[in-house]
XYZ file of C-alpha atoms in Angstrom:
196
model
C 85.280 71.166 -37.181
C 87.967 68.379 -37.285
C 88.793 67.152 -40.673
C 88.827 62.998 -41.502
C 90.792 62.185 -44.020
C 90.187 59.945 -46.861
C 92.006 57.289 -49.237
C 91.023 57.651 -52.745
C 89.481 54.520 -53.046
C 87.370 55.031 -50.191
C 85.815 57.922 -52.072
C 85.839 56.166 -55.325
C 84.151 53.630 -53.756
C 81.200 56.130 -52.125
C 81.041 58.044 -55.104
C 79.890 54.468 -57.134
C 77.437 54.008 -54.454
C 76.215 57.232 -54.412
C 75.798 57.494 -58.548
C 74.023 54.096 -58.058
C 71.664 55.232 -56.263
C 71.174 58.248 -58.328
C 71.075 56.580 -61.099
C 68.794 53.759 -60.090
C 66.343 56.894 -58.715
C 65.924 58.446 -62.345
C 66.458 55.124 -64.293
C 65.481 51.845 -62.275
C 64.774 50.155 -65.563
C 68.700 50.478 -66.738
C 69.990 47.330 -68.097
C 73.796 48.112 -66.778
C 73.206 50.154 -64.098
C 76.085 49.302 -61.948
C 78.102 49.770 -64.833
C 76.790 52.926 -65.763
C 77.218 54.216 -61.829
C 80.639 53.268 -61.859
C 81.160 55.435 -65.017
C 79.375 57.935 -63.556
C 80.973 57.933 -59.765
C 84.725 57.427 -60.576
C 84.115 60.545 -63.746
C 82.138 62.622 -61.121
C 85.460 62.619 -59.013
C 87.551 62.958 -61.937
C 85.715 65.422 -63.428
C 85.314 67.592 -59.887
C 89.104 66.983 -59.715
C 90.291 68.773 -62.695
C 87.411 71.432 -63.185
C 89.462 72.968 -60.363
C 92.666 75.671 -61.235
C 95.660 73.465 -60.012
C 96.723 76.019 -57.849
C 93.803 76.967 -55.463
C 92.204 75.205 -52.888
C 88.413 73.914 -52.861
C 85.881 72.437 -51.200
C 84.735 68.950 -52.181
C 81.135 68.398 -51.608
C 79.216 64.865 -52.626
C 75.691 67.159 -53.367
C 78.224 69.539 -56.231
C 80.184 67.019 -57.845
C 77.012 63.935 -58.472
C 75.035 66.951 -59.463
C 73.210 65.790 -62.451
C 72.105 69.702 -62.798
C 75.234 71.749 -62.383
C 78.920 72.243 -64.016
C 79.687 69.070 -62.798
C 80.714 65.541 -64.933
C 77.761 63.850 -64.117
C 76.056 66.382 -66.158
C 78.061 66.296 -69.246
C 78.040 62.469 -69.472
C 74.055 63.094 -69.302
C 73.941 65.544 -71.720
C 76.394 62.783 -74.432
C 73.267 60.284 -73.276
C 70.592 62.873 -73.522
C 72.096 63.088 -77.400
C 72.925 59.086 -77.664
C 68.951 58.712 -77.270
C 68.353 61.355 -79.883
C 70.344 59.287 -82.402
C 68.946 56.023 -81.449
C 65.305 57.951 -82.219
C 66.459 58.886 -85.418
C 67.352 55.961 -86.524
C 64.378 54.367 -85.461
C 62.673 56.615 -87.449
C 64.652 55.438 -90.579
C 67.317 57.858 -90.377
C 71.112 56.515 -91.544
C 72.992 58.652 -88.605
C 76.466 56.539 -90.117
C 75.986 58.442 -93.638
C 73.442 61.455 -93.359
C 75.036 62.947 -97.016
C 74.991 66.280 -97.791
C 73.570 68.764 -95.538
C 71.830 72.213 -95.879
C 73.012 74.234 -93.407
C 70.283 76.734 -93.676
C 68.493 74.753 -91.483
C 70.782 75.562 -88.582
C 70.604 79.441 -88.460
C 69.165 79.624 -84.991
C 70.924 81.040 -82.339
C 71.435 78.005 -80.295
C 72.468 76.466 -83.188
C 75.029 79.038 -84.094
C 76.337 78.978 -80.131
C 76.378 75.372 -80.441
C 78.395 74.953 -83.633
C 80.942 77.965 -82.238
C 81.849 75.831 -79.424
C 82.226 72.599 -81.348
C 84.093 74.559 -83.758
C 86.836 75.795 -80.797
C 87.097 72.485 -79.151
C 90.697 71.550 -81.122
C 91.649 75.345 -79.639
C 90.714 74.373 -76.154
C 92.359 71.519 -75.988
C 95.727 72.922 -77.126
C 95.201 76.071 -74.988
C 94.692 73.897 -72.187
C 97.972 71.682 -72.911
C 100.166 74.450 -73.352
C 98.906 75.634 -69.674
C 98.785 72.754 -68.140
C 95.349 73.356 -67.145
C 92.842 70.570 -67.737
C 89.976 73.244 -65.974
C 89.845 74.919 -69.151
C 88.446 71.629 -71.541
C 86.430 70.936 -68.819
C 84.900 74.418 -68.682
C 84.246 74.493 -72.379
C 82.528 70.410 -72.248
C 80.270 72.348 -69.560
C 79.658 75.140 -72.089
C 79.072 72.554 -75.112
C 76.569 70.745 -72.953
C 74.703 73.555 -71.247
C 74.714 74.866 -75.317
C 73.404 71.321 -76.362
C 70.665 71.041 -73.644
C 69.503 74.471 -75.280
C 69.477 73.274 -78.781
C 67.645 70.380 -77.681
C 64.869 72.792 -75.534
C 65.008 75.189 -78.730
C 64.488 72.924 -81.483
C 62.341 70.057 -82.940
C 65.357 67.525 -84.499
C 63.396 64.703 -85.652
C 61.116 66.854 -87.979
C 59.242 65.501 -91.207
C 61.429 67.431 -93.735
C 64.019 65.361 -94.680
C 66.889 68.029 -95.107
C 66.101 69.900 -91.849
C 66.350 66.355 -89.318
C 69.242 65.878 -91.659
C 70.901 69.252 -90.810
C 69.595 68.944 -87.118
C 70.820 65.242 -86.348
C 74.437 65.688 -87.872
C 74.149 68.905 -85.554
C 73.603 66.326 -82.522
C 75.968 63.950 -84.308
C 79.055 66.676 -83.832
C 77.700 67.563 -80.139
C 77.598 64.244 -79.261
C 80.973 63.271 -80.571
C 82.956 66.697 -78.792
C 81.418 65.865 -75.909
C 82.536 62.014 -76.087
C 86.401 62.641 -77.316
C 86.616 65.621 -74.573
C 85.325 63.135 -71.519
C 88.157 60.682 -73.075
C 90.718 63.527 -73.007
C 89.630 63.714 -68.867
C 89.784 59.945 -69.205
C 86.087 59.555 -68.290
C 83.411 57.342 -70.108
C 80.292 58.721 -71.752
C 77.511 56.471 -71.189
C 75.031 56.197 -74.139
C 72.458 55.606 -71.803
C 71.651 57.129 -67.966
């Protein structure tokens, strides 16, 4: 099979169209959808880019890196939405998610909660780890883990319950999930949409 090659911007440029089109399938009612699949696209390359060890070869395939459902970026930028939309429920519901107070933290003894808070926890440790290789594979990794660890707090547990202390507990939980996974994309020098 002969190889084409391609120009950067030529697969920036599909990548946009491509996350357009993905996005516009799961979200046609997005108010800045074209500037949400340009987030989207050019992190999706990025992301793809530097998941990889620097010194091995891959494969770069268009169905792996806009997957919405795997390791990829587009995934972790939907998981920092997925928790955006959480907070914006919460503080629909009267919740102040700028100054939640003091918070019991016997609320959050559930195993995805634990797993969750573990991984925020090690994020400064990643990061160095990963500058003192000179591996950016190993943030993105652990974002993957955060998110996938997220996405199971979120299946595991009702946040926006009546008792006041627990959706405290539970929504700074998001709060701190939401906020690794933000400063990690903008260590990868990605965006993380608040809304997908």
């Amino acid at each position: 099979k002969r190889m084409r090659i391609c120009h950067l911007d030529e697969v920036l440029h599909r990548a946009i169209d491509k996350a357009y089109e993905i996005v516009n399938e799961k979200n046609p009612d997005l108010e800045n959808k074209e500037e949400v699949a340009k987030q989207v696209g050019i992190g999706a390359v990025v992301f793809n880019e530097l998941s990889n060890y620097r010194i091995k070869d891959y494969v770069f395939s268009w169905d792996k890196v806009l997957n919405f459902e795997g390791e990829t970026g587009p995934y972790v930028q939907y998981t920092h939405a997925r928790a955006s939309s959480v907070l914006r429920r919460a503080q629909d519901a009267g919740a102040d998610v700028e100054n939640l107070g003091s918070i019991d933290t016997a609320y959050l003894g559930s195993d995805s909660a634990y797993t969750l808070a573990k991984l925020i926890y090690r994020v400064p440790e990643v990061v160095i780890e990963a500058a003192e290789k000179y591996e950016p594979s190993i943030v993105t990794r652990h974002l993957v883990d955060i998110a996938q660890s997220f996405n199971k707090f979120y299946h595991d547990e009702h946040i926006l319950v009546d008792n006041e202390d627990e959706k405290v507990a539970k929504v700074a939980m998001v709060i701190a999930a939401q906020t690794a996974i933000r400063n990690g994309l903008d260590i990868l020098c990605m965006k993380a949409p608040e809304k997908m």
